[in-house]
Short mmCIF file of C-alpha atoms in Angstrom, two decimals:
data_model
loop_
_atom_site.label_atom_id
_atom_site.label_comp_id
_atom_site.label_asym_id
_atom_site.label_seq_id
_atom_site.Cartn_x
_atom_site.Cartn_y
_atom_site.Cartn_z
CA UNK A 1 18.75 44.04 -14.10
CA UNK A 2 17.76 40.03 -13.51
CA UNK A 3 15.23 39.50 -10.72
CA UNK A 4 15.10 35.89 -9.66
CA UNK A 5 11.81 34.96 -8.16
CA UNK A 6 11.40 31.84 -6.00
CA UNK A 7 8.75 30.17 -7.32
CA UNK A 8 8.49 27.59 -4.52
CA UNK A 9 8.23 30.21 -1.95
CA UNK A 10 5.38 31.77 -4.14
CA UNK A 11 3.45 28.59 -4.63
CA UNK A 12 3.88 27.83 -1.02
CA UNK A 13 2.10 31.13 0.50
CA UNK A 14 -0.90 29.95 -1.52
CA UNK A 15 -0.85 26.32 -0.57
CA UNK A 16 -3.74 25.17 1.50
CA UNK A 17 -3.99 22.22 3.68
CA UNK A 18 -6.94 19.92 3.95
CA UNK A 19 -5.45 18.24 7.15
CA UNK A 20 -6.15 19.97 10.38
CA UNK A 21 -2.71 20.89 11.89
CA UNK A 22 -1.34 17.94 13.88
CA UNK A 23 -3.75 15.50 12.90
CA UNK A 24 -2.33 12.22 11.84
CA UNK A 25 -4.50 10.48 9.00
CA UNK A 26 -2.93 7.47 9.04
CA UNK A 27 -5.98 4.96 9.38
CA UNK A 28 -4.24 1.61 10.14
CA UNK A 29 -4.05 0.31 13.77
CA UNK A 30 -0.97 -1.64 14.14
CA UNK A 31 -0.74 -5.45 14.86
CA UNK A 32 1.86 -7.91 15.13
CA UNK A 33 0.65 -9.63 11.82
CA UNK A 34 1.41 -6.34 10.03
CA UNK A 35 5.10 -6.40 11.62
CA UNK A 36 5.42 -10.10 10.88
CA UNK A 37 4.69 -9.40 7.29
CA UNK A 38 6.91 -6.34 7.11
CA UNK A 39 9.95 -8.47 8.11
CA UNK A 40 8.86 -11.09 5.50
CA UNK A 41 8.65 -8.68 2.68
CA UNK A 42 12.15 -7.04 3.81
CA UNK A 43 13.62 -10.58 3.74
CA UNK A 44 12.15 -11.00 0.22
CA UNK A 45 13.57 -7.77 -0.76
CA UNK A 46 17.29 -8.24 0.65
CA UNK A 47 16.92 -12.10 -1.39
CA UNK A 48 16.15 -9.85 -4.79
CA UNK A 49 18.47 -6.78 -4.31
CA UNK A 50 21.51 -8.77 -2.53
CA UNK A 51 21.74 -5.93 -0.05
CA UNK A 52 20.11 -3.85 2.64
CA UNK A 53 19.53 -0.91 0.42
CA UNK A 54 18.43 -1.01 -3.35
CA UNK A 55 20.91 1.77 -4.00
CA UNK A 56 24.36 0.52 -4.33
CA UNK A 57 26.67 2.78 -2.29
CA UNK A 58 30.52 2.79 -3.21
CA UNK A 59 30.90 3.13 0.75
CA UNK A 60 28.17 2.97 3.35
CA UNK A 61 26.66 6.38 4.27
CA UNK A 62 27.49 7.66 7.61
CA UNK A 63 24.20 8.69 8.82
CA UNK A 64 20.76 7.33 7.82
CA UNK A 65 17.22 8.25 8.45
CA UNK A 66 14.41 5.70 7.97
CA UNK A 67 11.36 7.88 7.49
CA UNK A 68 8.11 6.02 8.98
CA UNK A 69 10.13 3.11 10.23
CA UNK A 70 7.80 1.23 11.95
CA UNK A 71 9.04 -1.29 14.31
CA UNK A 72 12.77 -0.62 12.86
CA UNK A 73 13.11 -4.07 11.48
CA UNK A 74 15.01 -2.27 8.57
CA UNK A 75 17.29 -0.28 10.68
CA UNK A 76 18.31 -3.16 12.92
CA UNK A 77 19.33 -5.28 9.80
CA UNK A 78 20.80 -2.40 8.21
CA UNK A 79 23.22 -1.55 11.39
CA UNK A 80 24.49 -5.37 11.28
CA UNK A 81 25.55 -4.67 7.47
CA UNK A 82 26.84 -1.53 8.00
CA UNK A 83 28.91 -1.47 11.24
CA UNK A 84 30.14 2.21 11.28
CA UNK A 85 26.78 3.84 10.37
CA UNK A 86 24.57 5.84 12.62
CA UNK A 87 20.66 5.36 11.93
CA UNK A 88 17.79 7.38 13.06
CA UNK A 89 13.96 5.72 12.80
CA UNK A 90 11.27 8.53 12.73
CA UNK A 91 7.78 7.32 13.16
CA UNK A 92 4.62 8.48 14.78
CA UNK A 93 3.94 5.32 16.75
CA UNK A 94 6.17 4.19 19.72
CA UNK A 95 6.46 0.35 18.67
CA UNK A 96 10.22 0.09 18.37
CA UNK A 97 11.94 -2.44 20.58
CA UNK A 98 14.10 -1.29 23.66
CA UNK A 99 17.51 -2.38 21.99
CA UNK A 100 19.35 -1.96 25.40
CA UNK A 101 17.49 -5.09 26.97
CA UNK A 102 19.98 -8.02 26.99
CA UNK A 103 17.31 -10.21 25.36
CA UNK A 104 17.71 -8.49 22.19
CA UNK A 105 21.22 -9.99 21.58
CA UNK A 106 22.37 -7.60 19.14
CA UNK A 107 25.54 -6.24 21.06
CA UNK A 108 26.33 -2.72 20.92
CA UNK A 109 23.87 -1.67 18.16
CA UNK A 110 21.77 0.50 20.45
CA UNK A 111 24.79 2.87 20.34
CA UNK A 112 24.30 3.76 16.77
CA UNK A 113 20.31 3.49 16.78
CA UNK A 114 18.15 6.37 17.91
CA UNK A 115 14.35 6.30 17.87
CA UNK A 116 12.61 9.51 17.09
CA UNK A 117 8.74 10.05 17.51
CA UNK A 118 6.60 12.61 15.59
CA UNK A 119 4.37 13.51 12.78
CA UNK A 120 6.33 13.31 9.25
CA UNK A 121 3.57 15.74 7.80
CA UNK A 122 4.80 18.41 10.00
CA UNK A 123 8.31 19.99 9.80
CA UNK A 124 11.00 17.39 10.58
CA UNK A 125 12.95 18.00 13.77
CA UNK A 126 16.55 17.64 12.21
CA UNK A 127 19.14 19.92 10.81
CA UNK A 128 19.77 20.77 7.34
CA UNK A 129 21.68 18.62 5.26
CA UNK A 130 22.09 15.75 8.26
CA UNK A 131 21.72 12.83 6.41
CA UNK A 132 23.50 11.02 3.56
CA UNK A 133 20.91 8.57 3.04
CA UNK A 134 16.89 8.64 3.56
CA UNK A 135 14.92 5.61 3.26
CA UNK A 136 11.08 5.60 2.65
CA UNK A 137 9.16 2.64 2.61
CA UNK A 138 5.21 2.20 2.29
CA UNK A 139 4.19 5.48 4.16
CA UNK A 140 1.34 6.31 1.25
CA UNK A 141 -1.76 5.69 3.82
CA UNK A 142 -0.66 8.35 5.76
CA UNK A 143 -0.05 11.12 3.35
CA UNK A 144 -2.59 13.16 2.00
CA UNK A 145 -2.43 14.05 -1.76
CA UNK A 146 -1.93 17.52 -1.00
CA UNK A 147 1.29 17.11 1.24
CA UNK A 148 3.40 14.92 -0.55
CA UNK A 149 5.11 17.99 -1.50
CA UNK A 150 5.84 18.85 1.69
CA UNK A 151 7.35 15.58 2.67
CA UNK A 152 9.62 15.31 -0.02
CA UNK A 153 10.77 19.02 0.13
CA UNK A 154 11.47 18.08 4.00
CA UNK A 155 13.58 15.10 2.71
CA UNK A 156 15.48 17.24 0.43
CA UNK A 157 16.20 19.70 3.38
CA UNK A 158 17.68 17.01 5.84
CA UNK A 159 19.78 15.46 2.81
CA UNK A 160 23.24 16.50 2.31
CA UNK A 161 24.10 17.36 -1.40
CA UNK A 162 24.76 14.13 -3.28
CA UNK A 163 22.73 12.38 -0.83
CA UNK A 164 20.47 9.69 -1.76
CA UNK A 165 16.66 9.29 -1.26
CA UNK A 166 15.48 5.67 -1.94
CA UNK A 167 11.55 5.46 -2.03
CA UNK A 168 9.51 2.06 -2.37
CA UNK A 169 5.82 2.89 -2.51
CA UNK A 170 2.81 1.17 -3.20
CA UNK A 171 -0.62 1.99 -4.60
CA UNK A 172 -3.53 1.66 -2.17
CA UNK A 173 -5.60 -1.09 -2.88
CA UNK A 174 -8.64 -2.75 -1.55
CA UNK A 175 -8.07 -6.48 -2.83
CA UNK A 176 -11.44 -8.01 -4.29
CA UNK A 177 -12.49 -8.90 -7.79
CA UNK A 178 -15.01 -6.41 -9.14
CA UNK A 179 -18.47 -7.56 -9.75
CA UNK A 180 -19.75 -8.50 -12.90
CA UNK A 181 -21.59 -5.64 -14.99
CA UNK A 182 -25.23 -6.54 -15.73
CA UNK A 183 -25.83 -7.27 -19.23
CA UNK A 184 -29.16 -5.22 -19.13
CA UNK A 185 -28.87 -2.31 -16.61
CA UNK A 186 -31.35 -1.99 -14.08
CA UNK A 187 -33.76 1.20 -13.96
CA UNK A 188 -32.84 3.87 -12.07
CA UNK A 189 -34.43 4.18 -8.61
CA UNK A 190 -37.14 6.73 -8.24
CA UNK A 191 -35.43 8.36 -5.39
CA UNK A 192 -32.17 8.67 -7.32
CA UNK A 193 -28.68 7.45 -7.10
CA UNK A 194 -26.06 8.28 -4.80
CA UNK A 195 -22.61 8.04 -6.12
CA UNK A 196 -19.46 8.25 -4.19
CA UNK A 197 -18.55 11.83 -6.14
CA UNK A 198 -21.58 13.41 -4.64
CA UNK A 199 -20.15 12.91 -0.98
CA UNK A 200 -16.88 14.78 -1.90
CA UNK A 201 -16.64 18.29 -0.66
CA UNK A 202 -15.52 21.09 -3.00
CA UNK A 203 -12.37 21.21 -1.64
CA UNK A 204 -11.32 17.50 -2.13
CA UNK A 205 -10.08 18.09 -5.58
CA UNK A 206 -6.65 16.90 -7.27
CA UNK A 207 -4.18 19.07 -8.79
CA UNK A 208 -5.66 18.32 -12.07
CA UNK A 209 -9.23 19.46 -11.28
CA UNK A 210 -11.18 16.28 -10.71
CA UNK A 211 -12.20 14.83 -7.70
CA UNK A 212 -10.02 12.49 -5.77
CA UNK A 213 -12.42 9.52 -5.72
CA UNK A 214 -13.46 9.77 -9.48
CA UNK A 215 -10.16 10.00 -10.31
CA UNK A 216 -8.61 6.98 -8.38
CA UNK A 217 -11.45 4.79 -7.99
CA UNK A 218 -13.76 4.85 -10.86
CA UNK A 219 -14.63 1.12 -10.20
CA UNK A 220 -16.43 1.88 -7.28
CA UNK A 221 -19.82 1.10 -7.55
CA UNK A 222 -22.98 3.40 -6.89
CA UNK A 223 -25.12 3.03 -4.09
CA UNK A 224 -28.84 3.18 -4.95
CA UNK A 225 -31.57 4.20 -2.66
CA UNK A 226 -34.01 1.79 -2.17
CA UNK A 227 -37.93 2.69 -1.95
CA UNK A 228 -38.28 1.50 1.53
CA UNK A 229 -34.94 3.12 2.69
CA UNK A 230 -34.01 -0.24 4.23
CA UNK A 231 -30.64 -1.76 3.34
CA UNK A 232 -29.60 -5.42 3.15
CA UNK A 233 -30.06 -7.45 6.46
CA UNK A 234 -29.47 -10.94 5.09
CA UNK A 235 -26.61 -12.85 3.44
CA UNK A 236 -25.91 -11.26 -0.14
CA UNK A 237 -26.68 -13.34 -3.28
CA UNK A 238 -22.89 -13.42 -3.86
CA UNK A 239 -20.93 -13.80 -0.96
CA UNK A 240 -17.80 -12.42 -3.31
CA UNK A 241 -19.26 -9.22 -3.92
CA UNK A 242 -17.58 -6.71 -1.68
CA UNK A 243 -18.76 -3.57 -3.50
CA UNK A 244 -19.89 -2.22 0.01
CA UNK A 245 -16.62 -2.44 1.82
CA UNK A 246 -14.76 -1.22 -1.18
CA UNK A 247 -16.99 1.81 -1.06
CA UNK A 248 -16.30 2.35 2.68
CA UNK A 249 -12.69 1.88 2.21
CA UNK A 250 -12.36 4.37 -0.45
CA UNK A 251 -14.47 6.93 1.32
CA UNK A 252 -12.32 6.61 4.25
CA UNK A 253 -9.40 7.66 1.90
CA UNK A 254 -11.42 10.84 0.59
CA UNK A 255 -12.04 11.88 3.98
CA UNK A 256 -8.39 11.98 4.57
CA UNK A 257 -7.51 13.57 1.09
CA UNK A 258 -5.44 10.40 0.37
CA UNK A 259 -5.19 9.59 -3.27
CA UNK A 260 -4.97 5.63 -3.82
CA UNK A 261 -2.90 5.77 -6.83
CA UNK A 262 0.44 6.66 -5.11
CA UNK A 263 2.50 5.67 -8.03
CA UNK A 264 0.83 8.15 -10.40
CA UNK A 265 1.30 11.11 -8.50
CA UNK A 266 4.52 10.26 -6.66
CA UNK A 267 7.08 10.62 -9.70
CA UNK A 268 5.76 14.64 -10.05
CA UNK A 269 6.46 15.57 -6.53
CA UNK A 270 9.84 13.68 -6.63
CA UNK A 271 10.72 15.47 -9.53
CA UNK A 272 10.07 18.92 -8.14
CA UNK A 273 12.96 18.53 -5.54
CA UNK A 274 15.34 16.29 -7.24
CA UNK A 275 16.79 16.54 -10.60
CA UNK A 276 18.30 12.92 -10.40
CA UNK A 277 15.15 10.59 -10.15
CA UNK A 278 15.48 6.92 -11.27
CA UNK A 279 12.70 4.73 -11.29
CA UNK A 280 12.75 0.88 -11.68
CA UNK A 281 10.01 -1.18 -13.49
CA UNK A 282 6.39 -1.53 -11.92
CA UNK A 283 5.84 -4.86 -9.61
CA UNK A 284 2.51 -6.06 -9.60
CA UNK A 285 1.07 -8.78 -7.53
CA UNK A 286 -2.19 -9.99 -9.22
CA UNK A 287 -5.16 -11.40 -7.34
CA UNK A 288 -4.89 -14.90 -7.01
CA UNK A 289 -8.09 -17.25 -8.16
CA UNK A 290 -10.67 -18.66 -5.84
CA UNK A 291 -9.25 -22.10 -4.47
CA UNK A 292 -11.76 -24.14 -6.84
CA UNK A 293 -11.52 -21.86 -9.80
CA UNK A 294 -9.08 -22.38 -12.61
CA UNK A 295 -5.62 -22.30 -11.44
CA UNK A 296 -6.65 -22.02 -7.88
CA UNK A 297 -4.42 -24.41 -6.44
CA UNK A 298 -2.24 -25.58 -9.47
CA UNK A 299 1.21 -23.98 -9.50
CA UNK A 300 0.73 -23.45 -13.13
CA UNK A 301 -1.01 -20.16 -12.64
CA UNK A 302 1.78 -17.48 -11.42
CA UNK A 303 0.10 -14.29 -9.85
CA UNK A 304 3.22 -12.11 -9.41
CA UNK A 305 4.20 -10.21 -12.62
CA UNK A 306 6.49 -7.14 -13.62
CA UNK A 307 5.41 -4.11 -15.86
CA UNK A 308 8.13 -2.69 -17.70
CA UNK A 309 8.46 0.99 -18.38
CA UNK A 310 6.86 0.39 -21.77
CA UNK A 311 3.79 -1.01 -19.73
CA UNK A 312 4.41 -4.30 -21.01
CA UNK A 313 2.89 -6.96 -18.14
CA UNK A 314 5.38 -9.86 -18.15
CA UNK A 315 4.92 -13.11 -16.24
CA UNK A 316 7.44 -14.25 -14.27
CA UNK A 317 6.79 -17.89 -15.32
CA UNK A 318 7.52 -16.90 -19.14
CA UNK A 319 11.32 -16.42 -19.39
CA UNK A 320 11.08 -15.11 -23.07
CA UNK A 321 9.12 -11.99 -21.76
CA UNK A 322 12.08 -10.74 -19.52
CA UNK A 323 14.87 -11.42 -22.32
CA UNK A 324 14.72 -7.66 -23.34
CA UNK A 325 14.46 -5.82 -19.96
CA UNK A 326 16.69 -8.02 -17.54
CA UNK A 327 19.89 -7.27 -19.09
CA UNK A 328 19.13 -3.59 -18.76
CA UNK A 329 18.12 -3.47 -15.24
CA UNK A 330 19.91 -5.45 -12.73
CA UNK A 331 16.95 -5.63 -10.16
CA UNK A 332 14.72 -7.00 -12.65
CA UNK A 333 17.35 -9.69 -13.58
CA UNK A 334 17.81 -10.60 -10.02
CA UNK A 335 13.89 -10.82 -9.38
CA UNK A 336 13.68 -13.01 -12.11
CA UNK A 337 16.30 -15.22 -10.60
CA UNK A 338 14.19 -15.43 -7.46
CA UNK A 339 10.91 -16.01 -9.08
CA UNK A 340 11.96 -18.19 -11.72
CA UNK A 341 9.57 -21.02 -11.46
CA UNK A 342 6.00 -21.10 -11.41
CA UNK A 343 5.90 -22.12 -7.72
CA UNK A 344 7.86 -19.33 -6.49
CA UNK A 345 5.79 -16.85 -8.26
CA UNK A 346 2.61 -18.30 -7.03
CA UNK A 347 3.90 -18.28 -3.54
CA UNK A 348 5.19 -14.73 -3.92
CA UNK A 349 1.54 -13.54 -5.30
CA UNK A 350 -0.48 -15.10 -2.44
CA UNK A 351 1.98 -13.73 0.07
CA UNK A 352 1.55 -10.21 -1.32
CA UNK A 353 -2.21 -10.54 -1.13
CA UNK A 354 -1.80 -11.86 2.69
CA UNK A 355 0.17 -8.56 3.19
CA UNK A 356 -2.41 -6.32 1.71
CA UNK A 357 -5.39 -8.06 3.54
CA UNK A 358 -3.70 -7.38 6.89
CA UNK A 359 -3.37 -3.66 6.09
CA UNK A 360 -7.23 -3.56 5.11
CA UNK A 361 -8.08 -5.73 8.51
CA UNK A 362 -6.00 -2.85 10.34
CA UNK A 363 -8.30 -0.19 8.53
CA UNK A 364 -11.64 -2.03 9.83
CA UNK A 365 -12.80 0.33 12.49
CA UNK A 366 -12.20 3.42 10.19
CA UNK A 367 -13.98 1.79 7.38
CA UNK A 368 -16.90 1.21 9.55
CA UNK A 369 -17.14 4.89 10.68
CA UNK A 370 -17.54 5.61 6.80
CA UNK A 371 -19.86 2.53 6.28
CA UNK A 372 -22.28 3.71 9.15
CA UNK A 373 -21.91 7.31 8.12
CA UNK A 374 -23.28 6.46 4.68
CA UNK A 375 -26.16 3.66 5.49
CA UNK A 376 -27.62 5.52 8.64
CA UNK A 377 -29.10 8.31 6.58
CA UNK A 378 -30.78 5.42 4.19
CA UNK A 379 -33.02 3.81 6.79
CA UNK A 380 -36.42 4.92 7.86
CA UNK A 381 -35.20 4.62 11.38
CA UNK A 382 -31.65 4.92 12.30
CA UNK A 383 -30.46 1.21 13.38
CA UNK A 384 -26.62 1.22 14.47
CA UNK A 385 -26.73 -2.25 15.75
CA UNK A 386 -28.30 -3.69 12.24
CA UNK A 387 -25.65 -1.42 10.24
CA UNK A 388 -23.02 -3.11 12.37
CA UNK A 389 -24.06 -6.66 12.01
CA UNK A 390 -24.41 -6.20 8.33
CA UNK A 391 -20.88 -4.69 8.10
CA UNK A 392 -19.56 -7.54 10.18
CA UNK A 393 -21.11 -9.87 7.65
CA UNK A 394 -19.67 -7.93 4.65
CA UNK A 395 -16.17 -8.00 6.31
CA UNK A 396 -15.95 -11.82 7.41
CA UNK A 397 -17.16 -12.75 3.86
CA UNK A 398 -14.19 -10.32 2.37
CA UNK A 399 -11.78 -12.15 4.86
CA UNK A 400 -12.98 -15.40 3.90
CA UNK A 401 -12.65 -14.65 0.42
CA UNK A 402 -9.16 -13.60 0.43
CA UNK A 403 -8.15 -16.65 2.84
CA UNK A 404 -9.65 -18.79 0.32
CA UNK A 405 -7.58 -17.06 -2.44
CA UNK A 406 -4.12 -17.10 -0.36
CA UNK A 407 -4.80 -20.76 0.30
CA UNK A 408 -0.96 -21.27 1.10
CA UNK A 409 -1.81 -24.64 2.03
CA UNK A 410 -3.51 -25.75 -1.21
CA UNK A 411 -0.58 -24.10 -2.99
CA UNK A 412 2.35 -25.82 -1.15
CA UNK A 413 0.43 -29.34 -1.38
CA UNK A 414 0.04 -28.61 -5.24
CA UNK A 415 3.48 -27.56 -5.50
CA UNK A 416 5.34 -30.29 -3.53
CA UNK A 417 2.64 -33.33 -4.35
CA UNK A 418 1.80 -33.52 -0.58
CA UNK A 419 -1.44 -35.06 0.66
CA UNK A 420 -3.59 -33.18 3.18
CA UNK A 421 -3.46 -35.03 6.55
CA UNK A 422 -6.70 -36.33 7.80
CA UNK A 423 -8.33 -35.19 11.19
CA UNK A 424 -7.35 -31.33 10.88
CA UNK A 425 -9.90 -29.08 11.83
CA UNK A 426 -11.06 -27.00 9.08
CA UNK A 427 -10.11 -23.26 9.20
CA UNK A 428 -13.19 -20.95 9.35
CA UNK A 429 -12.66 -19.80 5.69
CA UNK A 430 -12.95 -23.45 4.56
CA UNK A 431 -16.27 -23.77 6.13
CA UNK A 432 -17.51 -20.57 4.54
CA UNK A 433 -16.19 -21.95 1.25
CA UNK A 434 -18.34 -25.22 1.84
CA UNK A 435 -21.57 -23.33 2.45
CA UNK A 436 -20.86 -20.93 -0.48
CA UNK A 437 -20.71 -24.07 -2.93
CA UNK A 438 -24.06 -25.43 -1.82
CA UNK A 439 -26.47 -24.79 -4.44
CA UNK A 440 -24.23 -22.71 -6.48
CA UNK A 441 -22.09 -23.04 -9.34
CA UNK A 442 -18.28 -22.75 -9.04
CA UNK A 443 -16.32 -19.83 -10.51
CA UNK A 444 -16.17 -19.82 -13.96
CA UNK A 445 -12.84 -17.44 -14.19
CA UNK A 446 -9.75 -17.14 -12.29
CA UNK A 447 -10.81 -14.09 -10.52
CA UNK A 448 -14.11 -15.32 -9.91
CA UNK A 449 -15.74 -12.29 -12.00
CA UNK A 450 -13.47 -12.23 -15.14
CA UNK A 451 -10.39 -9.74 -15.02
CA UNK A 452 -7.23 -10.00 -13.54
CA UNK A 453 -7.29 -7.49 -10.61
CA UNK A 454 -4.06 -6.36 -8.72
CA UNK A 455 -3.57 -7.10 -5.24
CA UNK A 456 -0.45 -5.31 -4.60
CA UNK A 457 1.26 -2.85 -6.75
CA UNK A 458 4.70 -1.13 -6.15
CA UNK A 459 7.60 0.70 -7.57
CA UNK A 460 11.00 1.91 -6.44
CA UNK A 461 12.46 5.39 -6.71
CA UNK A 462 16.12 6.39 -6.41
CA UNK A 463 16.51 10.27 -6.16
CA UNK A 464 19.91 11.83 -5.80
CA UNK A 465 20.20 15.48 -4.32
CA UNK A 466 22.04 17.96 -6.52
CA UNK A 467 25.70 18.79 -5.32
CA UNK A 468 26.41 22.26 -4.90
CA UNK A 469 29.51 22.12 -7.01
CA UNK A 470 27.63 20.70 -9.87
CA UNK A 471 25.29 23.64 -9.92
CA UNK A 472 25.41 27.36 -10.05
CA UNK A 473 22.64 29.95 -10.28
CA UNK A 474 22.38 31.85 -13.72
CA UNK A 475 22.13 35.03 -11.62
CA UNK A 476 24.47 34.65 -8.56
CA UNK A 477 28.00 33.02 -8.49
#
C-alpha cells in the first residue's frame, strides 16, 4: 500500500516565525514623494510593456488582486484598460483615494474597485481560488525572509487553477559608493572590533545556515571601539563615506529578519508553490557618478543596464550587446527601444536613484533607532542628543551626495545643450557641494570610490498555477 505524505504540512508544523503575531515589519513611513515615484515608475513600465500587465492575456481576467497596492494607482489604471474586470486592492495602510468623490472624475470605476486593509503576512481574507490574476510589486521591505513561503502559498491558495501571479521585486539597496579599502590595514583596537554579525541573535539565521547580514550585506564595514569610547562629533573627513548610515540601515533589516537580496531568495519560494515560473532578465540601475566626476553630467555615461540570464551586464547605450538577447525576449527588446540613447538611459538611471533615495528617507526614523542603539553603549556617558546630531549630520551628507549624483538639472542641460539661468537660488546640495570642494581634490572615478555600485535592481517573474486537468496524483485519481 502506498502512503502519500504531505511534506508541506510536515514542514509547516515545524516552521517557526521570527516576527511576533500581528506585527508589521515594514519600516517605511509613506510620503507623497514615494507615491509620485510609484506613479512615474508605473508609467515607465507601461511605456516598455505596452500594457497594464507584463503577462499577455488572451482576454482580460475577471477578478484581480493587487497585493500591497499602496495608493492604488495601478488598479485605477488597470480598471480603465480592462472595463469588465473587478479589482481588489489589499494593503496595510489606508492611503487609497475615495473613488466615490466626484473630483476623481473616473466615472463608475468605483463599482469595480474594492479596497481591503490588512496584513498580508497573515492569512488573506479571501476565498480559495477567488482570483484569476494576482499582482505583487515591491513588497520586499515588508516580508521577513522566513515568511516569503507563507506569502506565496497564500497567493497560490486564492488563485484559480490556470491563474497568473505577476511579481516585480527589487533587491533592498542602501545607495552609496563603498569607501576605499586602505592599502595598509590599521592595527586592531585594544578593546576589540564589533562587527555586524556579532549583533545577530542565534535565531537570525538564513536557510543555508549563515547569518542574514553576513550573507547579504558583506560590504557593511566594522565599527571599531575607540579608546575613549567617544564617537565622531565633527564633520567626517570624507563627506561621501556613508558607512555609519549603511550599517544602521542593514541592522534595521536584520532586526526584522528581512533579507536585502530578495532576488536571490524569491525564485526558490516561487518554485515551491508554482511549477511554471518564468523570469525575465535582471534590470540594474547603477549609481550615477558625482556631478563633477568623470561622466557626472555628460550624456555619454549611461547608468541603466540589463543583466542577461547568463550574467552578462549590458549597457543600453551599446546596441551590439543587446542583439543576442533582444530577439528572444520581447520585454528586453521593448526596453531597448525605450532606452535606446545615452540621454534616455542616463535619465532613467538617475530617476531610479531618486526612487531608491525616497525609500531610504522613509526609513529614517527606524534607522535612527538602530544608530542610537549601536552608539549609546560606546560612550563613557550616554548622550542621545549628541548621537542624534551626528546621525542628522551623516544623513544630510548622504542626502546631498545622492542629490548631487541625481542632478537631473545638469543631465538635462548637458543633453539638451541648455545653459543654466542666472539668478536662481542654489539648492542645499549645491551649497554642500561647493563646501566639499574647498581644499579637496575632485572625485577621481565615476562612483567617487572606484567600482560601479547598483542603486536599484529588479526582476520580473510570471507564475502560472497548475490547472487540475493537467495533473493527477500518482496515488489518487
